[in-house]
Structures are given as C-alpha cells and as structure tokens.
XYZ file of C-alpha atoms in Angstrom:
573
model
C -58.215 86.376 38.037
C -55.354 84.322 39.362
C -56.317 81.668 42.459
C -54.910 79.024 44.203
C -57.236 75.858 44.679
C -55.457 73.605 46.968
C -51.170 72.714 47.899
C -49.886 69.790 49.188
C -46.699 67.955 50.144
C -45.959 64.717 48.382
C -43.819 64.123 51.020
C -45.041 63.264 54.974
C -41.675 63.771 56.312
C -38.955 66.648 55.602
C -35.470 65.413 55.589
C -32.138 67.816 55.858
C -30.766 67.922 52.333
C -34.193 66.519 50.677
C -35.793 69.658 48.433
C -39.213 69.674 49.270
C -41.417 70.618 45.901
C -45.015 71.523 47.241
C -47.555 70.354 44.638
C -49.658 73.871 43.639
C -52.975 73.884 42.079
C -54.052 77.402 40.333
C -57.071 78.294 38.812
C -56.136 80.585 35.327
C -58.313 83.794 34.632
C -59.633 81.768 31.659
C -61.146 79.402 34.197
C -58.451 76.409 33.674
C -56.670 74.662 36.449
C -52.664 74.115 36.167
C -49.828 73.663 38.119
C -47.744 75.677 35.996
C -45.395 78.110 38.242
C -46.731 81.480 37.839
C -43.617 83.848 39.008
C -43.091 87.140 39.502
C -40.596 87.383 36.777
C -44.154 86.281 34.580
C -46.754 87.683 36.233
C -50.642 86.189 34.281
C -52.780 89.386 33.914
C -50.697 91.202 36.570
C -50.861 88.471 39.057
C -48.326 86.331 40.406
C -47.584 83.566 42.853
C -45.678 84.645 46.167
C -44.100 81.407 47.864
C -42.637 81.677 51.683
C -41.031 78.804 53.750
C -41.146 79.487 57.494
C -39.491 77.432 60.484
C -41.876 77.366 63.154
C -39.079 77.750 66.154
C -40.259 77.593 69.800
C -39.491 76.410 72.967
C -40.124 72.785 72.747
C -37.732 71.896 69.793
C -37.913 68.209 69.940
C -34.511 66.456 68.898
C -34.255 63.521 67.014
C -32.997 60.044 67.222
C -30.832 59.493 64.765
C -31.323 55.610 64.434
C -35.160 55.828 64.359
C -35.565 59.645 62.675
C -39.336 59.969 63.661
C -39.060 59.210 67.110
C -38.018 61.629 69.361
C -34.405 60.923 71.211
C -34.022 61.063 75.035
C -30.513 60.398 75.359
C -27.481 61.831 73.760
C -23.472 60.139 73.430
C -21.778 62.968 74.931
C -18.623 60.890 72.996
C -20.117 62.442 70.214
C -21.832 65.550 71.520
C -18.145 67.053 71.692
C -17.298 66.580 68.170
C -19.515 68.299 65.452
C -19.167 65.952 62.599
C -21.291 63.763 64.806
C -23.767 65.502 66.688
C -26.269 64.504 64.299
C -25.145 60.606 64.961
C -25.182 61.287 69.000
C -29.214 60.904 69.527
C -31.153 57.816 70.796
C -34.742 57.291 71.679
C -34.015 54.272 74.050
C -31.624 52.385 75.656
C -32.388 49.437 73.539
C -31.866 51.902 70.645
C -28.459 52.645 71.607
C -27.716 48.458 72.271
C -29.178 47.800 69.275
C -27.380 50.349 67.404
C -23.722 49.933 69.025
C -22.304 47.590 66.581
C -21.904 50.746 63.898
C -21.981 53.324 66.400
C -18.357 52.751 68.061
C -17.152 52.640 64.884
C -17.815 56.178 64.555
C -15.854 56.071 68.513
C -12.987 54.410 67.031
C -12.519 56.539 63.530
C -13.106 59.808 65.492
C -10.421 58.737 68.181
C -7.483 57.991 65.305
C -8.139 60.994 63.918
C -8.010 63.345 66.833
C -5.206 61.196 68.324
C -6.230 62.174 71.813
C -5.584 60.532 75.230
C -8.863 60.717 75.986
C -10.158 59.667 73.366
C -8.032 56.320 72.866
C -9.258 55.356 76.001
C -12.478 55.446 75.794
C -12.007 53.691 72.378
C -9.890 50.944 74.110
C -12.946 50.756 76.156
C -15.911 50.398 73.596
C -13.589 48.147 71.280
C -14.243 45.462 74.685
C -18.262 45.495 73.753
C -18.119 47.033 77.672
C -19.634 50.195 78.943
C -22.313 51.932 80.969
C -25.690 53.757 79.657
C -26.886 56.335 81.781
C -29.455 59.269 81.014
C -32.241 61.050 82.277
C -35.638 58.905 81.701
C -38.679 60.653 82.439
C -36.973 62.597 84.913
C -35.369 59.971 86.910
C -32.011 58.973 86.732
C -31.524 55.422 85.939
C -28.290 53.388 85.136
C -28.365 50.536 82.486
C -25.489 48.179 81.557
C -24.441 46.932 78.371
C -22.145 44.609 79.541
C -19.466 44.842 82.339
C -18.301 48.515 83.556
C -16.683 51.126 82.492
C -14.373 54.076 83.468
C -16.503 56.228 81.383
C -20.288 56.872 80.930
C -22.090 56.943 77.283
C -25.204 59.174 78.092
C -25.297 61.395 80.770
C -27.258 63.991 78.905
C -30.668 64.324 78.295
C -32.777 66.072 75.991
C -35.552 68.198 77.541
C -38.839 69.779 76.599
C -40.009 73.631 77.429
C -43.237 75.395 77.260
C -43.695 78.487 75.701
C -44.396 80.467 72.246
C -44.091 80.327 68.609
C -41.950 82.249 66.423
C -41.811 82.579 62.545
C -38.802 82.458 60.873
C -38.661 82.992 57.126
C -36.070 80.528 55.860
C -37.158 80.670 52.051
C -38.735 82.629 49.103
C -38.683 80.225 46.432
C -41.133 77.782 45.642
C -39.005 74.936 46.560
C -37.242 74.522 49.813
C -33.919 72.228 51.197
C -33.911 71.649 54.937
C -31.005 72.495 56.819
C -29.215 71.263 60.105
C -30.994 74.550 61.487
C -34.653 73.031 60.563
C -33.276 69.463 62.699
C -37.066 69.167 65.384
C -38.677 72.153 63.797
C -41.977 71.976 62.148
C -41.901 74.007 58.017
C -44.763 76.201 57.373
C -45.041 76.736 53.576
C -47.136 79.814 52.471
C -48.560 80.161 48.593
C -50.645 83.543 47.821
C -51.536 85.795 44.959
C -49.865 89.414 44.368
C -50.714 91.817 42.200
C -47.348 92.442 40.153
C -47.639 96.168 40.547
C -47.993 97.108 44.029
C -46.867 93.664 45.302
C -49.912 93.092 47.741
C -51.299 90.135 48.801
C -54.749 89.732 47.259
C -56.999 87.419 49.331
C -55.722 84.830 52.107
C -52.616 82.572 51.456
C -52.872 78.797 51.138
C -50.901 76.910 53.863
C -49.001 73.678 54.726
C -47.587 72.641 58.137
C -44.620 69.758 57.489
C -43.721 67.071 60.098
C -40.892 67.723 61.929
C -37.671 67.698 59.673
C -35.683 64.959 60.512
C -31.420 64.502 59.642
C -30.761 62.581 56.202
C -29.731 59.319 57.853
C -26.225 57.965 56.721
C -24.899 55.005 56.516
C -21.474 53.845 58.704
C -17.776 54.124 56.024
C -17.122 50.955 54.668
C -13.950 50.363 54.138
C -11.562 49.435 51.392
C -9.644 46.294 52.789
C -6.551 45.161 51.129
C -6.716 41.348 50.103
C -3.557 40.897 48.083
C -1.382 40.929 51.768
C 2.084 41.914 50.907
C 1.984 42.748 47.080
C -0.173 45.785 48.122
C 2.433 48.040 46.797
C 1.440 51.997 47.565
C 0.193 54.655 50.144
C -2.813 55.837 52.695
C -4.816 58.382 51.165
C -6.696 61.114 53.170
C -9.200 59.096 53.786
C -6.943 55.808 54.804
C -7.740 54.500 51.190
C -4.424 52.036 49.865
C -4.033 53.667 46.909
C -1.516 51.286 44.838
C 0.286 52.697 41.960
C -1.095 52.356 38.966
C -4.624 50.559 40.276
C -8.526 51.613 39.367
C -11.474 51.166 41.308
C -14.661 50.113 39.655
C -18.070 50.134 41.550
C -21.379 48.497 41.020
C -24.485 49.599 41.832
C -27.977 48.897 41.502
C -29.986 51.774 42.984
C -33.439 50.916 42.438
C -35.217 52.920 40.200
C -38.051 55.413 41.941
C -40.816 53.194 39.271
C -39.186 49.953 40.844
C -39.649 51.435 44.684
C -43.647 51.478 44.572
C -45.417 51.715 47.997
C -47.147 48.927 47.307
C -44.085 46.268 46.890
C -42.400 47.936 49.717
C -45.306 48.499 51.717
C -43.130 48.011 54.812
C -40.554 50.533 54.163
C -40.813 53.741 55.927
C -42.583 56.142 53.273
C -39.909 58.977 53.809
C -37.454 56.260 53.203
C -39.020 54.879 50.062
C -39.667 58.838 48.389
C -37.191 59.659 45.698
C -36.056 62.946 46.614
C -34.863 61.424 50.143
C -33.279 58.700 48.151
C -31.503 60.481 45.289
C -29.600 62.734 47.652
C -28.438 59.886 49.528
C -27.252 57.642 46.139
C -25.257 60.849 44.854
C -23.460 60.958 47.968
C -22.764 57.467 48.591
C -21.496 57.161 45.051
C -19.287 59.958 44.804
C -17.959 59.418 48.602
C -16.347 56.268 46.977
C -14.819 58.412 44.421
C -14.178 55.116 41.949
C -12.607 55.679 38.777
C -15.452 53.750 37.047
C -19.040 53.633 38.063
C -20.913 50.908 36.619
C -25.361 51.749 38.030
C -28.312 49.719 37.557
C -31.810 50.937 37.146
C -31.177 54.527 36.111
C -34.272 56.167 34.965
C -33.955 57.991 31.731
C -35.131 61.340 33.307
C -32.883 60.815 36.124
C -29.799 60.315 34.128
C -30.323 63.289 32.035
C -31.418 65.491 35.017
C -29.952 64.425 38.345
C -26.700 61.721 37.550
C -25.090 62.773 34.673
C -24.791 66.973 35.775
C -24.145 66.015 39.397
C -21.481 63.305 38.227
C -19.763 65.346 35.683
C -19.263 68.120 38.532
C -16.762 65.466 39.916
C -15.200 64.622 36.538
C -17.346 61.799 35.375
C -18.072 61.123 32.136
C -21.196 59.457 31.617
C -22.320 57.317 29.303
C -26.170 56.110 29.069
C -28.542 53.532 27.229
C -32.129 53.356 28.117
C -34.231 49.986 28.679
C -36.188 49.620 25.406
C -37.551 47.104 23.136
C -35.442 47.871 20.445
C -31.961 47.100 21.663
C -29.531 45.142 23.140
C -30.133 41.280 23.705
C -33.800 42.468 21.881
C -31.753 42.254 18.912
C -29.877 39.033 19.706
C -33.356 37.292 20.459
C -34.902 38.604 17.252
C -32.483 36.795 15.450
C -32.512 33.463 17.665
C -36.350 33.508 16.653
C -35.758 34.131 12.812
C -33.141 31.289 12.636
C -34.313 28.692 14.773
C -37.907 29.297 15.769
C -40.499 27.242 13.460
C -43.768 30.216 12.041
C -45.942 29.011 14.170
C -44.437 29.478 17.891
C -42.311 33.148 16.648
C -45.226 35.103 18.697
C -45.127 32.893 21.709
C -41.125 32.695 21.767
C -40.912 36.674 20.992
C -43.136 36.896 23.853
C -40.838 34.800 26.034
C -37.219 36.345 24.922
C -37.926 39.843 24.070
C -37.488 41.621 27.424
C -36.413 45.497 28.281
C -32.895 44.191 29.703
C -29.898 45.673 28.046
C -25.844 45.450 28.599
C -23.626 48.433 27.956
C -19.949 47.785 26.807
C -17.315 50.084 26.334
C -13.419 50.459 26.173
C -11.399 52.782 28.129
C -7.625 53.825 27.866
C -6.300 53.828 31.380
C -3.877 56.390 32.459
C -1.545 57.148 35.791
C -0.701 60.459 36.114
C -1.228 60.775 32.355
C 0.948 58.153 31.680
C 0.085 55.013 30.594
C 0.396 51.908 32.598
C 2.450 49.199 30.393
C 5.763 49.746 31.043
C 6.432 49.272 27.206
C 4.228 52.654 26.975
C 1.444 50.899 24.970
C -1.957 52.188 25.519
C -3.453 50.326 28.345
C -6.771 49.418 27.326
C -10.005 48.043 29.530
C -13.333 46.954 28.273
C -15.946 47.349 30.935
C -19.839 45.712 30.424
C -22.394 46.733 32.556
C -25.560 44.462 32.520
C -29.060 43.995 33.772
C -29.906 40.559 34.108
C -33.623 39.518 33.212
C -35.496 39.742 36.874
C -37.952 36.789 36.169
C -37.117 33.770 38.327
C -39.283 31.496 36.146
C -37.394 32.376 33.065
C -34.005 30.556 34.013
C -33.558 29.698 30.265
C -34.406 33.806 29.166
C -31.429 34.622 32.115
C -29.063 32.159 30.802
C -29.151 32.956 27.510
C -28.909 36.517 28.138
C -26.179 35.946 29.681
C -24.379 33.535 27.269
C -25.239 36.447 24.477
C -23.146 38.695 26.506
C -20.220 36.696 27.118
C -20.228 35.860 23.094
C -20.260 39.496 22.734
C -17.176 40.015 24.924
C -15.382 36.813 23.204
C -15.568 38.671 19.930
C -14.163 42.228 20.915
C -11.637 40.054 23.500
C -10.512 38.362 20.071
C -9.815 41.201 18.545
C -7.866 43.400 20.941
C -5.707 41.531 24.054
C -7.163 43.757 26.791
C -8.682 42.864 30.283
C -12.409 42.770 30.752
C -14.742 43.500 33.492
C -17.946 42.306 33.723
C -20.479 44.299 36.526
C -24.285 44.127 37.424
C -27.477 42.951 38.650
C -28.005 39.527 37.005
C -30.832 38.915 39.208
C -29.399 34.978 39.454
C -27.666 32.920 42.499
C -24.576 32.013 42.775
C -24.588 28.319 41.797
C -26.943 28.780 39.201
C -26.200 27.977 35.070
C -25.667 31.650 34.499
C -23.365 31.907 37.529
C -21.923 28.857 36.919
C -21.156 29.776 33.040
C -19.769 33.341 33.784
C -17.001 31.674 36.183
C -16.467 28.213 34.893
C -16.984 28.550 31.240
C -19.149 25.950 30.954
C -22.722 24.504 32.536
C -22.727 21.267 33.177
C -25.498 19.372 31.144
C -27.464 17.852 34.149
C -27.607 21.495 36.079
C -31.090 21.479 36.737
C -32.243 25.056 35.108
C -31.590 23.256 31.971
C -34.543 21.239 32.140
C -36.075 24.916 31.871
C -35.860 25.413 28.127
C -39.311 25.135 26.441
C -38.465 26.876 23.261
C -34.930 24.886 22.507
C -32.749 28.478 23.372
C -30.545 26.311 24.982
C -29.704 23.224 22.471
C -27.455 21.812 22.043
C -25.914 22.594 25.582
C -22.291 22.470 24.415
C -22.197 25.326 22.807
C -22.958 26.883 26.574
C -19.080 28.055 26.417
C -16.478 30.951 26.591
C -13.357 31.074 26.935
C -12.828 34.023 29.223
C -10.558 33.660 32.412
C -13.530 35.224 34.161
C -13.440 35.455 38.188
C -15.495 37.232 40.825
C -13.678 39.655 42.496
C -14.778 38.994 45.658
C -13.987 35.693 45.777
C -10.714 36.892 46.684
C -11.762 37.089 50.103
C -11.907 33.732 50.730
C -8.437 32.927 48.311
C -5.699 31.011 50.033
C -2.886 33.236 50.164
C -4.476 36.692 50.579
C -4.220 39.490 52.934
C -4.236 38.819 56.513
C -6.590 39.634 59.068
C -9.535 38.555 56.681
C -11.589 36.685 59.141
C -14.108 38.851 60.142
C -14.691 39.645 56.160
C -14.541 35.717 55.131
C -17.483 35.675 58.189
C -19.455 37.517 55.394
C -19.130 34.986 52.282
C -20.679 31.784 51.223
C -17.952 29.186 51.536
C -19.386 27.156 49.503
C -19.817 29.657 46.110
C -17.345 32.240 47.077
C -19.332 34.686 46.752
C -21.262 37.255 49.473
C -24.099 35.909 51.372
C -26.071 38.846 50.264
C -25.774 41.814 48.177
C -29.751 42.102 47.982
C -32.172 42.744 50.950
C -36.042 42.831 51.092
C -38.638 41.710 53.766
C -38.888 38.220 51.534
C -35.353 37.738 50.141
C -31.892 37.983 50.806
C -28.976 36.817 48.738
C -26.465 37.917 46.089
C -27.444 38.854 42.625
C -25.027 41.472 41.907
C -21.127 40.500 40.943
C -18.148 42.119 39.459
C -15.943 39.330 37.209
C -12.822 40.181 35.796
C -10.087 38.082 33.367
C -7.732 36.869 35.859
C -4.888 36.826 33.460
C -4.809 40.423 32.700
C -6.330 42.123 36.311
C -5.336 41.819 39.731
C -7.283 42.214 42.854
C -5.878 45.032 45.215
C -9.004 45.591 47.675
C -12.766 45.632 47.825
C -15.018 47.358 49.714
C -15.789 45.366 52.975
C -19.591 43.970 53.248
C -22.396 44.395 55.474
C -23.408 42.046 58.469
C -26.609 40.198 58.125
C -27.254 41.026 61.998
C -27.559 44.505 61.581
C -29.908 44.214 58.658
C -33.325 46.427 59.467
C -35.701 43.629 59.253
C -38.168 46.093 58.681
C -37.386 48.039 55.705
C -36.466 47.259 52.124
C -33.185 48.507 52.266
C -30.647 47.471 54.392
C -31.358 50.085 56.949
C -33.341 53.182 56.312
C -29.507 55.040 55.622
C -29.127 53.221 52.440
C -30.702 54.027 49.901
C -31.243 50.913 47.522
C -32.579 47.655 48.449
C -29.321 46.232 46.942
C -25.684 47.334 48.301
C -22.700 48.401 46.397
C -19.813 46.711 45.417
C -16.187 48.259 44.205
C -13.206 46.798 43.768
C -9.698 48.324 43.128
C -7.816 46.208 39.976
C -4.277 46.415 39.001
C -3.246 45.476 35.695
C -0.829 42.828 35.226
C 1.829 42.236 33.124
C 0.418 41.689 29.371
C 0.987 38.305 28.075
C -0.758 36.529 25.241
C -3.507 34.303 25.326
C-alpha cells in the first residue's frame, strides 16, 4: 500500500510570492521509494496523496521588518502606514535600522508625495529631503525619542508593533501540493499536511506527515531607479505613466546578468542569507525587476537552459517578448573560432594543451532586428531601420587575460563582417568579466591595444601575435560614459558621483563580499545611435556588506544596466 516516508522544505524561510514545493518521499505498494506526485486524479491501487497548507493565525502575529525580513520590527513609518502600496516598506526592527535604511526609504516619501500631490504630504517631504527628522516609537514599553539629525514638525514612528497571548487557529489556505504565500501569510507560521486517502471513500488512512515553516516574510524589493535623461535639451518627447522620457522614435535595451541558480552555490556565497541565495525567492524577483523596466530589448546573462524554456521565455512572452536562446556548450560559438585558431596556427604537439586553454563554454548571441514606431519605420526616407544586437559572456577566468581578449577580438571580427555588409547600428551588451582599462576594454572602445598593455605579456600559446592585427574599426562607445560627456544633461552630479573618472565607466556593476567593480557594459556605434537616458546607478554606501548581492532585494550579485538609444540620421561610413 501507498506511504509517505518523510517531507521536507528545501527552503528555511517562506517568502510572499515564492511557491514553496515541499520535497515528498512515498513508499510504492511494490516496495519502491519515489517522489513522483501521486494525485487524486491518479490514484496507485486506490490510494492517493491528500496535500493541505494551513496558516497557523493567533494572537501574537509577529510583523516584520522590512529591511532585515527575519527580524521582527518594533517600529512602523506611519508616513507609510497610511498608504497601502507601502505598508509592507513601513517596518523597522531598530532605530539604527531605520538610520541606516533612510537613504532609499524617503525616496519612497518623496515619490508617494508627487503622486498624491497633497499638502501634507509635500511637507513632510520638504522635510525628509533636509536629511532632518525625529524617530520616536514604543521600545520595550517605554517611550523613547531618538534624533536623526535636527527637528522636525513631524514624527516618523509613533507606532509600535505589539505582541498578545492567546490561541491557535487553523486556517486552510491551500489544497495543492505546492503553495505561494500571500500578504495575508506576512508573521504567520505555514503548516503543510501530506496523507494517504483511499480514492473511494476519500478517508484518511493512517496519520498525516507534517511541516511547520518559519514565519513568511514580504519578498523584499528593491527602491525605482530611474531613467535620467543625459542628452539635456535634445531630449525631444513626453513623461510616461511612470515619469519615463519617452522620446519619439527611441528603444531601450537592458543588460543583465542574473546569476544562474548553479553559479549561486551556498558554498561561494556562504555569507548570503540562504532565503536570499534559493532560486525560487530569486526568480520571482528577476521576472519582476526585468519586466518593471519594460525595455524593448532584453539582453540576460547566465540563463539556465531549464530556466529559459520553463520560467523566462513563457513569463516574457506574456508581455510580448520574443525570446531567443543559445545554451553554453562545447560545440559552439567562439568553440568554433578557437578550433580553427588551433588547426591553423598551433604546432601537433601543443593542440591538446592549447584546446585545453581556448575551448571554454562562453558563447555570444547576435541578431538583427527591424525597428518600428508605431509600426512605422524610423528613417524618414521609410527604409527599414535595422539594429544588430550581440549579447556576450565573457570568459570568467582572471588568469586567462589572453583567452578574454581574444574572445573578445573574435566577436568584434564577427560584427566587422555583418557591419560590412549592411550599414546598420550595432550594440554590443554583457558580462565580459574584464575591467575597464584592460586590453579587452581597451580594444572594444579604442579599436586598438596598445602593444606594451601589460595583459599582453599574457599570451603563452601566440593567440595574440602579431598584436596589430588587435583592430576594428567600429565607432564603438559605452553608453554610460555619457554621464560623464561634456555637454550633457544637467543636473548630472550626483550620477557623475557614481563613475570612474578616470575610465568612464561605473565604479561597479558587480558586488560580492571580495570584489567590487564593473564587468558588465553596453557599447554602441556612435555614428549611427544616440544616447537618450540610462538607468541611474547604485551608491556604493548603501551596498549590504554582508550579502552577495547588492542588498538582499536584488536578486543578482551583478546590477542591471539599460539604456534608451535613438537612431541618428544614416550616413555612410
């Protein structure tokens, strides 16, 4: 007959939004253990599997703070308290909490305060946009006042959350096998039940199998970043709902590295927050961070095959994406290019140890697009507006500067060719797991490496010889280096405050415990694109130190870049 050996969670923590997918051991009649889903719909020699989610709902509901999710909060923003979209942001466990947090929490002040327009709420706006204010709440029962800095008219925290005794209640909140958290589950512990029924008169038969989550916690979200213009008063268009300049006849493009659920082992990222770390907390997050940018082209890094087929492209195409996929394998892509290289310049004897050296898993995808504005397309001749975009994955190896280099030389020769053919711009996005500064870096936006750079000297099996041919002619740029360009939109400071003056380029757009810098870029042909906006960066200040991600809201260890292009005027190279 039908049993159940043993359930468990692979998740610790339950997280609003996260399905949970208990892990169910059965033995078969035939004596064989599975975890095959035995349902009613199926029943196995008139037995089948009854599953029951229960929120265990009492008196002493403990809320959360939603900076530090498994800590419980003792003071609420009653700013936010009166305003549902951000209830869930209003908790803190601490004073120091709150200070720590205030940088991205008044943003959420001022954003709610524009939109609702209010008296009441500009001032208190005015206020926080000073860095000014008074923290009260109630601290083990006491009343105590602590300053930020200054006073205020107005305080943050007179609430408090309290604690009552008293009974338990079951509430059945699911059938299924699987279960999603709601805002209604936010402090509550999850009781999931598993026991056998007999398929014909639907009885229990023997005593269920049990599992008592943590307390669920909210899905942590990251503050809006925002789309700033940088091409000042050539920004020709309008505000979107969201406050988006949306300039006729522009694109977005975003790239993203989102680091794969193989890449985000517990043991490299043994100081991240295991609920943090676990796919099915991430994945939700990455699908809504991507499509909240709602870019015309999305350009991801370190997609799992599985996830692609079962998670991105179905949940992408529900918002009119199109996807197109190629899988890390040793069969294609600059795999190809470095066969060759061997066969043509390699002597017999070293082909195994150079094969060995070039033949990685990293792979670029290239394709062209016909852009259209309101089905129309954008050359005023009406020409089909073409755009080739690549999307590459750089060679992660910081030994192998010669491997990365040439990778990323066979790429540009790749782009030369189809540039050759057909005068249309080019974008260039990715991880290329390189510095700015570096001979790959240096060759993308220069078009040359200059023969002393010292990852030359890194070239053991001649890739690299002679170095002239280290070339392209592509006007490539990096978009963001229009931050820093004489001449572009005003009111840049605070954004410039976030680039390497000496590179033009971010300070970061990659953040573990042991490392943080750029590796990710977006390049474009400056003769055929124009830079309208990018999405603004983070502050290293407000990076969790410890986590690998940028704060337990995102949900890669890298960040994401987008920038909005307008085609210029074509002219011939």
């Amino acid at each position: 007959m039908l049993s159940v050996i043993r359930v468990h969670l692979p998740s610790e923590i339950p997280i609003v939004g996260c399905e949970l997918t208990p892990y169910v051991l059965v033995r078969r009649p035939d004596k064989s253990a599975a975890t095959d889903d035995v349902p009613e719909s199926a029943p196995l020699d008139g037995y089948f599997l009854r599953y029951r989610w229960y929120r265990v709902q009492s008196d002493k509901k403990v809320t959360i703070c939603s900076v530090h999710p498994t800590q419980q909060a003792t003071l609420q923003c009653v700013f936010c308290s009166k305003r549902k979209a951000l209830v869930s942001k209003s908790y803190h466990c601490s004073p120091k909490c709150f200070v720590d947090a205030w940088q991205h929490h008044k943003t959420l002040h001022e954003r709610a305060a524009a939109e609702n327009g209010n008296e009441e709420d500009d001032q208190l706006v005015r206020f926080n946009s000073t860095g000014s204010g008074v923290l009260s709440g109630t601290l083990s029962g006491s009343m105590s006042n602590l300053n930020l800095a200054g006073n205020g008219p107005t305080p943050f925290y007179p609430s408090s959350i309290t604690q009552k005794s008293g009974g338990e209640t079951l509430v059945e909140v699911g059938s299924c096998k699987t279960y999603t958290p709601t805002a209604d589950d936010i402090g509550y512990v999850l009781k999931f039940e598993c026991v056998v029924a007999n398929a014909e008169s639907k009885q229990v038969v023997g005593h269920p199998s049990t599992i008592l989550t943590s307390r669920v916690i909210p899905a942590p979200s990251p503050s809006p970043r925002k789309l700033i213009p940088v091409n000042g008063a050539d920004v020709m268009g309008h505000l979107d709902q969201d406050g988006r300049i949306q300039s006729a006849g522009s694109f977005t493009v975003l790239s993203y590295n989102i680091l794969s659920d193989t890449s985000a082992s517990s043991d490299l990222y043994s100081y991240c927050p295991p609920w943090a770390l676990s796919w099915s907390y991430r994945r939700h997050n990455l699908l809504r961070e991507i499509v909240g940018y709602r870019a015309d082209v999305v350009c991801l890094q370190e997609v799992q095959s599985d996830h692609f087929h079962e998670i991105f492209a179905p949940e992408l195409d529900k918002h009119g994406y199109q996807a197109l996929y190629k899988r890390k394998t040793n069969e294609v892509e600059f795999n190809k290019a470095a066969q060759s290289l061997t066969e043509a310049i390699i002597p017999p004897t070293q082909k195994r140890t150079a094969l060995n050296r070039l033949v990685k898993d990293n792979i670029a995808l290239i394709v062209v697009l016909e852009a259209k504005f309101g089905n129309q397309p954008v050359d005023s001749s009406g020409k089909r507006q073409l755009i080739c975009v690549a999307n590459t994955h750089v060679n992660v190896q910081q030994e192998l500067k010669d491997v990365k280099l040439w990778q990323v030389h066979t790429l540009l020769k790749g782009l030369e060719k189809i540039a050759a053919s057909a005068d249309i711009p080019i974008l260039v996005c990715g991880d290329f797991n390189t510095l700015p500064g570096s001979a790959p870096h240096t060759l993308l936006v220069m078009g040359k490496v200059d023969p002393l750079h010292p990852d030359l000297l890194v070239d053991p099996l001649g890739i690299l010889r002679p170095q002239t041919k280290l070339t392209h002619q592509l006007p490539l740029v990096s978009a963001y280096s229009s931050f820093v360009r004489p001449g572009t939109g005003l009111g840049l400071e605070q954004h410039r405050r976030r680039m390497d003056l000496n590179t033009n380029e971010p300070l970061f757009t990659n953040c573990t415990r042991d490392f943080i810098g750029t590796h990710d870029y977006i390049f474009y042909t400056a003769d055929t694109l124009m830079v309208e906006s990018l999405l603004e960066l983070l502050d290293e200040d407000g990076l969790r130190k410890d986590t690998a991600l940028p704060s337990p809201e995102w949900s890669s260890n890298h960040i994401a870049l987008l920038a909005e292009f307008r085609c210029m005027p074509r002219t011939r190279r």
